[in-house]
Tab-separated table of C-alpha atoms in Angstrom:
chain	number	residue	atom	x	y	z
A	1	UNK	CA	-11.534	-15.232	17.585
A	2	UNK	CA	-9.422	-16.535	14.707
A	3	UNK	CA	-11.564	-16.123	12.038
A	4	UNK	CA	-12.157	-12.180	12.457
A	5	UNK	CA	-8.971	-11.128	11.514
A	6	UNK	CA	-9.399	-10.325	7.427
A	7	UNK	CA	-9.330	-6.615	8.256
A	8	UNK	CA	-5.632	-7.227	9.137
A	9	UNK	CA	-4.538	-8.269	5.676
A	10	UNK	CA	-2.020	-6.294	4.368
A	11	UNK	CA	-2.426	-4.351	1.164
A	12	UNK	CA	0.302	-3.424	-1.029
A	13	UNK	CA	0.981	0.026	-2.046
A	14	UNK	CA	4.383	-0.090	-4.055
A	15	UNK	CA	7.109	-3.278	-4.485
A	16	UNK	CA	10.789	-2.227	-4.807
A	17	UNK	CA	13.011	-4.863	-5.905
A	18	UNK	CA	16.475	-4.462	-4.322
A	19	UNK	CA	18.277	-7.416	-5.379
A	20	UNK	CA	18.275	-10.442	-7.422
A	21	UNK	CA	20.558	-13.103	-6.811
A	22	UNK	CA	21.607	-17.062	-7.812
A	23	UNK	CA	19.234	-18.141	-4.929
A	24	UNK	CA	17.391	-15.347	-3.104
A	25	UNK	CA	16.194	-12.083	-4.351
A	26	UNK	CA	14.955	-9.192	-2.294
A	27	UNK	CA	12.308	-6.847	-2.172
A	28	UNK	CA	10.991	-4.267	-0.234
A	29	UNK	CA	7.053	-3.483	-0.270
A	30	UNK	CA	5.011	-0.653	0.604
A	31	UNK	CA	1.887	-1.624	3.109
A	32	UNK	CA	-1.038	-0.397	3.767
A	33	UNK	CA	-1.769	-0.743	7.585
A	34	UNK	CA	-5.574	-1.763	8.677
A	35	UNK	CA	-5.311	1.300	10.908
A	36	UNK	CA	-5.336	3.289	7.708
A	37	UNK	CA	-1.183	4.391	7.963
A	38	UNK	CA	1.341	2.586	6.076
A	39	UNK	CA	4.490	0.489	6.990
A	40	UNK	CA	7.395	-1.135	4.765
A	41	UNK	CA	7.953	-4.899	4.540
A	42	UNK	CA	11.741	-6.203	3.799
A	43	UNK	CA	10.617	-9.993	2.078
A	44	UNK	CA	13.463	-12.544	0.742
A	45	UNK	CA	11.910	-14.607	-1.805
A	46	UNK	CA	13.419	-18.074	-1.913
A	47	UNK	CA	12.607	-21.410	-3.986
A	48	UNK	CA	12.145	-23.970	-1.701
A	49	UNK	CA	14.256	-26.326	-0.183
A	50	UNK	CA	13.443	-30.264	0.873
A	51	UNK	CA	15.266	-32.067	3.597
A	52	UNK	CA	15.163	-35.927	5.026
A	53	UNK	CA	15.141	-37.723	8.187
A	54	UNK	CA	16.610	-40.817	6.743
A	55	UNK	CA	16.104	-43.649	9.024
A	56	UNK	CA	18.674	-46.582	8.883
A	57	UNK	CA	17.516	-49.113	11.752
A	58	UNK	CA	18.318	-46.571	14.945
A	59	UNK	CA	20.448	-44.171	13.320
A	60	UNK	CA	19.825	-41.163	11.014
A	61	UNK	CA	22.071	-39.415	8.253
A	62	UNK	CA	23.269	-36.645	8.415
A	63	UNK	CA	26.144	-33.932	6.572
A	64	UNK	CA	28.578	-31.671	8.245
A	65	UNK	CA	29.144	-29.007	5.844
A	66	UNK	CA	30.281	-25.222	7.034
A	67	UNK	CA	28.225	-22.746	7.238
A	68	UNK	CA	29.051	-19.185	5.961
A	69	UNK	CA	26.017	-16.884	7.199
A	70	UNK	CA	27.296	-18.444	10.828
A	71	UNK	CA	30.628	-18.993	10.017
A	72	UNK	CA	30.510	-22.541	11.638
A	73	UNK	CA	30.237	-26.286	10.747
A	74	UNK	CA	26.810	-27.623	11.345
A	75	UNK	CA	25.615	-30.821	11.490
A	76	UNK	CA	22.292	-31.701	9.625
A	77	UNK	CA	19.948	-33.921	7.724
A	78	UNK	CA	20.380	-33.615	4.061
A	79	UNK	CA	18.655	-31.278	1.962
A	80	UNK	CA	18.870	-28.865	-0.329
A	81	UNK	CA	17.152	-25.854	-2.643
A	82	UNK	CA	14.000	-27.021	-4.764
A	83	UNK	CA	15.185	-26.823	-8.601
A	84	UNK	CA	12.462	-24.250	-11.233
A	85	UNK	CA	9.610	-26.423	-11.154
A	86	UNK	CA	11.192	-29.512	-8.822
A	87	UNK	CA	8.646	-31.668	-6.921
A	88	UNK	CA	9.611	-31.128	-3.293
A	89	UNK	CA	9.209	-35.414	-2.895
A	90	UNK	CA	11.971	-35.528	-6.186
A	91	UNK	CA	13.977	-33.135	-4.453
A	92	UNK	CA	14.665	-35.113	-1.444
A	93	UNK	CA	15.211	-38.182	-3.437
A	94	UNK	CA	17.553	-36.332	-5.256
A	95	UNK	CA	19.551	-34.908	-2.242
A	96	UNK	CA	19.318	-37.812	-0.294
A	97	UNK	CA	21.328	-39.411	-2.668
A	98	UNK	CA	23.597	-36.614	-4.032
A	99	UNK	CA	24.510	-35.639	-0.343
A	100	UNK	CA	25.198	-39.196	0.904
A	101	UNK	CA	25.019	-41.897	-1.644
A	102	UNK	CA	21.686	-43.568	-0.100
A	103	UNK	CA	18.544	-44.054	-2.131
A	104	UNK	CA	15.249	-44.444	-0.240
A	105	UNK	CA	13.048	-47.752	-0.485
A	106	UNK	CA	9.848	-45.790	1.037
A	107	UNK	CA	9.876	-41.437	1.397
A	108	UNK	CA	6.726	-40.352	2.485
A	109	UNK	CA	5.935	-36.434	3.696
A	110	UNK	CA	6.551	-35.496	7.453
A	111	UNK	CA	6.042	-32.380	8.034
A	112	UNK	CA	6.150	-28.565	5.902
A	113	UNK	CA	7.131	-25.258	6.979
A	114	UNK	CA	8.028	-21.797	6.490
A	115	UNK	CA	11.741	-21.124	7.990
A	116	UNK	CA	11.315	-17.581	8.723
A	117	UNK	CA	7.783	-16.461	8.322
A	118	UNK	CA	8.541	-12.398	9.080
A	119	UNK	CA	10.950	-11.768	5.925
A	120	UNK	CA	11.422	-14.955	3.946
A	121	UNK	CA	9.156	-17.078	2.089
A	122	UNK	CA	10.976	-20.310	1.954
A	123	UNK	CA	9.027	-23.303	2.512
A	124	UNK	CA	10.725	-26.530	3.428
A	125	UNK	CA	9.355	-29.890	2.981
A	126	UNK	CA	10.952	-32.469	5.007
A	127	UNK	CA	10.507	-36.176	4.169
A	128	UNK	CA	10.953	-39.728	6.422
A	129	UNK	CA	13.195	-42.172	4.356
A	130	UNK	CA	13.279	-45.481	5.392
A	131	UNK	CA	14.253	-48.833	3.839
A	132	UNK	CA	17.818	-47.470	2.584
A	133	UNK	CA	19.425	-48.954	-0.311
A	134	UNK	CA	23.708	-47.545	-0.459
A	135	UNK	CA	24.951	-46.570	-3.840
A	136	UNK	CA	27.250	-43.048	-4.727
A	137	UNK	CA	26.621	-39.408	-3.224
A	138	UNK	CA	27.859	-36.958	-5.384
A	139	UNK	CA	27.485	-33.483	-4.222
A	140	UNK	CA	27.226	-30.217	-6.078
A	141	UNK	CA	30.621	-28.932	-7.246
A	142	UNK	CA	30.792	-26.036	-4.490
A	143	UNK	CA	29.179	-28.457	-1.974
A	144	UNK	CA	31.768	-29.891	0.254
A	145	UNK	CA	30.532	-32.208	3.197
A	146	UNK	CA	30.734	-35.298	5.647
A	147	UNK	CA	28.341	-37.590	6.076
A	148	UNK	CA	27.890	-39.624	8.969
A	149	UNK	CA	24.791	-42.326	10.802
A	150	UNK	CA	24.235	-41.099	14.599
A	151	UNK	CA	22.053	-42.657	17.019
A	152	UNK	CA	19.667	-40.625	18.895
A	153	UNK	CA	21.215	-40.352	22.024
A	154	UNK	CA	24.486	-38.696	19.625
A	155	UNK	CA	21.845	-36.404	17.615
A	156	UNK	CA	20.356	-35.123	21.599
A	157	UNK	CA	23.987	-34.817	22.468
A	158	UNK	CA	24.838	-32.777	19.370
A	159	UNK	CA	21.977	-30.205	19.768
A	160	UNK	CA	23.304	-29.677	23.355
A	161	UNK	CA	26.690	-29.080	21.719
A	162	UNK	CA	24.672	-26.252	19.492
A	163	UNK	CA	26.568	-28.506	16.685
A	164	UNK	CA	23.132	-29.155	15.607
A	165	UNK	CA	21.239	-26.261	15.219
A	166	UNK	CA	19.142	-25.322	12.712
A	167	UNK	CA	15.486	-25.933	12.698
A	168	UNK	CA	14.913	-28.710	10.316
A	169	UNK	CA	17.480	-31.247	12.141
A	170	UNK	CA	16.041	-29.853	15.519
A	171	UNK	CA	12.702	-30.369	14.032
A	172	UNK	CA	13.109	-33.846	12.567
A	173	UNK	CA	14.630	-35.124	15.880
A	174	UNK	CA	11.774	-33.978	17.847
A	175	UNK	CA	9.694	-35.996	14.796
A	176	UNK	CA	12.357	-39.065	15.358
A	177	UNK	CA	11.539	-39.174	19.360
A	178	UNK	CA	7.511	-38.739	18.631
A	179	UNK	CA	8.087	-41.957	16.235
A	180	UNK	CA	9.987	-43.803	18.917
A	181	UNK	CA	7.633	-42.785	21.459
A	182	UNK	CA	4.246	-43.682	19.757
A	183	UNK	CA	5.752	-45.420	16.585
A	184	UNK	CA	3.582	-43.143	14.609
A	185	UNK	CA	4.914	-39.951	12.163
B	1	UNK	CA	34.036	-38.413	10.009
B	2	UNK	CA	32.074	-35.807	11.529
B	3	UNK	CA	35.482	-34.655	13.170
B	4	UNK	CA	37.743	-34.325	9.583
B	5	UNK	CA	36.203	-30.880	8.283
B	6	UNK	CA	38.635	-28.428	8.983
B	7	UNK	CA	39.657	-27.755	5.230
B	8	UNK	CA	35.774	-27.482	3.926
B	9	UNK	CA	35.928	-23.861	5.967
B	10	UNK	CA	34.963	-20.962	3.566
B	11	UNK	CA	37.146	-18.231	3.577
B	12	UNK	CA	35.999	-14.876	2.356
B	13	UNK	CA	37.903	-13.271	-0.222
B	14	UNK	CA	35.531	-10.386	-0.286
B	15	UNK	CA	32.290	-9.079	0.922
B	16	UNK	CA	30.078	-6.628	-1.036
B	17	UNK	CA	27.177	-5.072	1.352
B	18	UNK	CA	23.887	-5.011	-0.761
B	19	UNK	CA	21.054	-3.921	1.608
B	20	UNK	CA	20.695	-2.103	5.233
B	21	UNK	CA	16.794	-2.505	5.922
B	22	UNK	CA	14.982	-1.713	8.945
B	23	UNK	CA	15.430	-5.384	10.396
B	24	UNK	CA	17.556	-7.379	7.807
B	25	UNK	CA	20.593	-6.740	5.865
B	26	UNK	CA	22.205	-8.631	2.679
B	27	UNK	CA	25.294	-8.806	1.412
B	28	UNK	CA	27.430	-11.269	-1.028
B	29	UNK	CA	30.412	-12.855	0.143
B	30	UNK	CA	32.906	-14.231	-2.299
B	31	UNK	CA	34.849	-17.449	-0.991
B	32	UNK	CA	37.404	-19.618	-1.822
B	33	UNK	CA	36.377	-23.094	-2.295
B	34	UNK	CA	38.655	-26.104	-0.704
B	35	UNK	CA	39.451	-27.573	-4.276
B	36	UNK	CA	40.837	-23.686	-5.076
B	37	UNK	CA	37.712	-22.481	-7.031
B	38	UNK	CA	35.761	-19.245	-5.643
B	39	UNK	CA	32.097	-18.671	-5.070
B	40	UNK	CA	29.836	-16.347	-3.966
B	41	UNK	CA	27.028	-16.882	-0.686
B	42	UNK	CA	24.405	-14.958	-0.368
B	43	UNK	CA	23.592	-13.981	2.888
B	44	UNK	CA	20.813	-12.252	5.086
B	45	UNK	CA	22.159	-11.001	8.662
B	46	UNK	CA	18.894	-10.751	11.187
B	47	UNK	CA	18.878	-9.141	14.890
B	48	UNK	CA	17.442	-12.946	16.026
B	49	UNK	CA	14.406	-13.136	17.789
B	50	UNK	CA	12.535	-15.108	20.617
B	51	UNK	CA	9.277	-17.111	20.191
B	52	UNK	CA	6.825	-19.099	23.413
B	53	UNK	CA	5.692	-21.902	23.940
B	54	UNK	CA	3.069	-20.870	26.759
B	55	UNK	CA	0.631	-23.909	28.294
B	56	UNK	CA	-2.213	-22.889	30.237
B	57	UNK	CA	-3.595	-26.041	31.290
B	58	UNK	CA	-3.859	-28.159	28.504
B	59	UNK	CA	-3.740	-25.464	25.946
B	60	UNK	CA	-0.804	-23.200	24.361
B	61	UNK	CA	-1.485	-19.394	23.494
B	62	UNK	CA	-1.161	-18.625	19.921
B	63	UNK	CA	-1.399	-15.252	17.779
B	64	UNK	CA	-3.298	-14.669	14.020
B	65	UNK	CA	-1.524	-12.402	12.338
B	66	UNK	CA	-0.860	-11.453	8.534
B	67	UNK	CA	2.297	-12.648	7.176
B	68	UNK	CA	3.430	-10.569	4.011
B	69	UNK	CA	6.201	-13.084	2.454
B	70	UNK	CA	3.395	-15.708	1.882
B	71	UNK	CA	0.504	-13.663	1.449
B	72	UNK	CA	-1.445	-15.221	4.157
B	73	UNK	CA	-2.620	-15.324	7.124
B	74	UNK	CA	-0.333	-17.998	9.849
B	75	UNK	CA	-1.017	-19.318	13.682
B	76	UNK	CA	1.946	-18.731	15.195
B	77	UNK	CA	3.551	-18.850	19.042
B	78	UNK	CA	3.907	-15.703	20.274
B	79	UNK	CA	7.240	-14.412	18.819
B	80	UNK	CA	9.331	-11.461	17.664
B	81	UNK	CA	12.731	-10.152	17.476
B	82	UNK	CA	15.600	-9.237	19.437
B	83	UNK	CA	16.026	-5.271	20.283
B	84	UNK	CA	19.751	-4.507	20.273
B	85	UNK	CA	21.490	-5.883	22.712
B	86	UNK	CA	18.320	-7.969	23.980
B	87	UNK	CA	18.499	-10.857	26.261
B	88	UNK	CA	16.510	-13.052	24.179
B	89	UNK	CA	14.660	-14.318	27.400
B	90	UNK	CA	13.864	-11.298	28.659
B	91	UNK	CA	12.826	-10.408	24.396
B	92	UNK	CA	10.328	-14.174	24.892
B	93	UNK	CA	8.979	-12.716	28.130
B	94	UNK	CA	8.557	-9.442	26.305
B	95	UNK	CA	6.830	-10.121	23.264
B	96	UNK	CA	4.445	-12.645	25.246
B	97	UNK	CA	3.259	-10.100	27.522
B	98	UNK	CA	3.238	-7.574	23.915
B	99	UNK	CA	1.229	-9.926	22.161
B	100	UNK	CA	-1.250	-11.854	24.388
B	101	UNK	CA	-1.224	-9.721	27.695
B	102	UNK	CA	-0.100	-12.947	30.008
B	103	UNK	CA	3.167	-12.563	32.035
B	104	UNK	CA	4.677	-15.941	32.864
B	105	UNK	CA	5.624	-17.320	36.417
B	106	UNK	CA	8.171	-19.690	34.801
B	107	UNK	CA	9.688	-19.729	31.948
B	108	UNK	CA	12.758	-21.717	30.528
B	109	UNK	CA	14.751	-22.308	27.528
B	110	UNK	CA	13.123	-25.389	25.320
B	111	UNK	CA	14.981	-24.860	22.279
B	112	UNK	CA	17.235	-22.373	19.751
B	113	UNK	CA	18.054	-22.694	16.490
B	114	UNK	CA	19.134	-21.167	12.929
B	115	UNK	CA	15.845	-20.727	10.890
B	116	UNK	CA	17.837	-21.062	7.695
B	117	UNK	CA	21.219	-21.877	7.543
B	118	UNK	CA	22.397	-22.014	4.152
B	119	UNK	CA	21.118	-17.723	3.756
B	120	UNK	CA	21.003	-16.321	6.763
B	121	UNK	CA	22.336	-15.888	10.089
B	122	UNK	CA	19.045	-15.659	12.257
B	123	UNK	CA	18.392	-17.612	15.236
B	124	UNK	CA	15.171	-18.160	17.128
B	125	UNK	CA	14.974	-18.920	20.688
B	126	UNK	CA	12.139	-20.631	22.498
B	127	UNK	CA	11.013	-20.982	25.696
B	128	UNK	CA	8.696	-22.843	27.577
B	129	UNK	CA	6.365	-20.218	29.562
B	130	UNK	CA	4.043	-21.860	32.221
B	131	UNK	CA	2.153	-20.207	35.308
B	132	UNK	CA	1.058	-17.457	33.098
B	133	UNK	CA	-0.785	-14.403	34.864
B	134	UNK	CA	-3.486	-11.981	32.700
B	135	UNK	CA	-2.307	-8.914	31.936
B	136	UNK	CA	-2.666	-6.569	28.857
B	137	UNK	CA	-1.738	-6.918	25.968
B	138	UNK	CA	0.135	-4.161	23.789
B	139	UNK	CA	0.838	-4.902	20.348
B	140	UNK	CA	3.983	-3.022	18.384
B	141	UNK	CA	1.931	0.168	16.812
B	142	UNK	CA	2.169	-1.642	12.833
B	143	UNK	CA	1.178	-5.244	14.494
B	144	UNK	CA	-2.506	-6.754	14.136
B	145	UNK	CA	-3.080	-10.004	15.907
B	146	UNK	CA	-5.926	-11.913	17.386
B	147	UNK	CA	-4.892	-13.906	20.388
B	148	UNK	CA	-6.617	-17.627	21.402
B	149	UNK	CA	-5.332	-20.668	23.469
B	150	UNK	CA	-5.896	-23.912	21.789
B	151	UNK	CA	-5.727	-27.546	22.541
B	152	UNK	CA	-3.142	-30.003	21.265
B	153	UNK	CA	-5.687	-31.723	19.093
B	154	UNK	CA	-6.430	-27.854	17.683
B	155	UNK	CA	-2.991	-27.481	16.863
B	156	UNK	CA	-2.772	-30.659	14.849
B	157	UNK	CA	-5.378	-29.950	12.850
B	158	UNK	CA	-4.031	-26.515	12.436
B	159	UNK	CA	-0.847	-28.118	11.222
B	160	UNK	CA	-3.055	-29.966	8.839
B	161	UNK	CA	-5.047	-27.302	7.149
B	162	UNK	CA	-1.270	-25.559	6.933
B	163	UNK	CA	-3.116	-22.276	8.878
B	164	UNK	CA	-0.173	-23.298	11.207
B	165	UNK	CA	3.312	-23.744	8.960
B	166	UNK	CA	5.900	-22.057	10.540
B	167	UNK	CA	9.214	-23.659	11.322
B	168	UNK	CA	9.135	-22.525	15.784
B	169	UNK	CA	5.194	-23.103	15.549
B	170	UNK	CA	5.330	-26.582	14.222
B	171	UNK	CA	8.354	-27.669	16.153
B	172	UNK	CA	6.754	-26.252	19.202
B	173	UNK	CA	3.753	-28.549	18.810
B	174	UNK	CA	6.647	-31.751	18.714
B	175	UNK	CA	7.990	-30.029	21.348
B	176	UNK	CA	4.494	-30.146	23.624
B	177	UNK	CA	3.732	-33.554	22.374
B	178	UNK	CA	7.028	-35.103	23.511
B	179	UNK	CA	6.407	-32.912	26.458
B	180	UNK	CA	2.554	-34.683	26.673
B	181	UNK	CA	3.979	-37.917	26.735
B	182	UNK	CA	7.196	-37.795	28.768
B	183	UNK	CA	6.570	-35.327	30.744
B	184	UNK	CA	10.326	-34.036	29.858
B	185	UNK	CA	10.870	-30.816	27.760
């Protein structure tokens, strides 16, 4: 049954561009519907971001940075927006060390995703780091954060607090207790 | 460290709206910075919305459905967003009946999150739907779906060919695998 759906593709009529910003832009498209009417789409076109569980014997890193679009500290694994061009694996090398001084021995690819799949078209790639060698973080200038190594039972405890809560950290701990569980990522 | 914050809040100096869609707004917020500087955020308010994880048996229910942003078709859970003022259970229990025409017996909060935390404020909840019950299904008037209920094994693979690659579909799948093998959600 899920391969009969290419009627349903949605056909643009007309793209209005609304707004274009430092990091998102917006547009607003015209659709044709498969039922022959025609519906709007609101889209948020983003660059990317990469992210890392970085694994330091039974901890992992993460930041506590605020928040504005909640208007709330959140704790989270580093990561940050892909740079024009950036290779997602650079990027998390990059912000893995920017954020909190570490540099990864070993980064391989854990898992990919689109954050919000009805208006946005951010993908983010999220990396295991393991093997961690310390040197300097040095964050972006308007980038102002704490960095900390929590066990699992803390990061579990934190997501009950809601002081984890977005879905890359809630993501990569779920990833973290499958690799505990069957030592496989 | 995680506790020593306070003065990385971001306080808004001033907020310009941009954009009132149908289901998302923008605006640009400037803020002052903690070392005195100003910036600006960019940031996408969203109503929220509810996704489900629904096992019958050994399978989970998923939908087909065109996804605009990435120009492609995406496997996803059953999901959609809040109405004003929506219980976002009641919104889970709503769209699964909307979408795949099972009402569940039980169903129970498994996770909630921020999709994207660093541009907007949406958050996703998910819940675990079990004992579902055949029904019918009624999609929103400008929705197209095909429903199916695949096994674990489907859903990795899915994962793999990226025809799942959404941020609740992908952690939903951890989600049921830790749920597989410890039979804890």
């Amino acid at each position: 049954m899920l391969e009969k759906t290419e009627q349903y593709r949605e056909v643009t009529v007309k793209t209005e561009p609304i707004f274009q910003g430092k990091i998102i832009s917006l547009q607003v498209d015209t659709i044709q519907l498969p039922n022959g009417g025609t519906a709007t789409r609101e889209i948020v076109r983003h660059p990317g971001a990469a992210a890392v569980l970085a694994l330091i014997g039974d901890k992992m890193l993460v930041v506590e940075q605020y928040r504005k679009p909640m208007e709330k500290f959140q704790i989270e694994i580093p990561a940050g927006k892909l740079d024009a061009g950036e290779d997602p694996m650079a990027a998390a090398a990059r912000e893995l060390e920017e954020e909190t001084g570490y540099k990864a021995g070993k980064l391989r690819p854990l898992s990919a995703f689109y954050t919000s799949p009805g208006f946005a078209d951010e993908k983010l790639y999220v990396y295991l780091a393991e093997d961690l060698v310390k040197g300097e973080s040095a964050p972006d200038e308007d980038e102002f954060l704490a960095v900390e190594a929590i066990t699992f039972e803390q990061a579990q405890q934190y997501i009950r607090e809601e002081r984890i809560s977005d879905a890359k950290t809630v993501l990569a701990v779920y990833a973290w207790q499958v690799y505990r569980l069957t030592g496989e990522i």
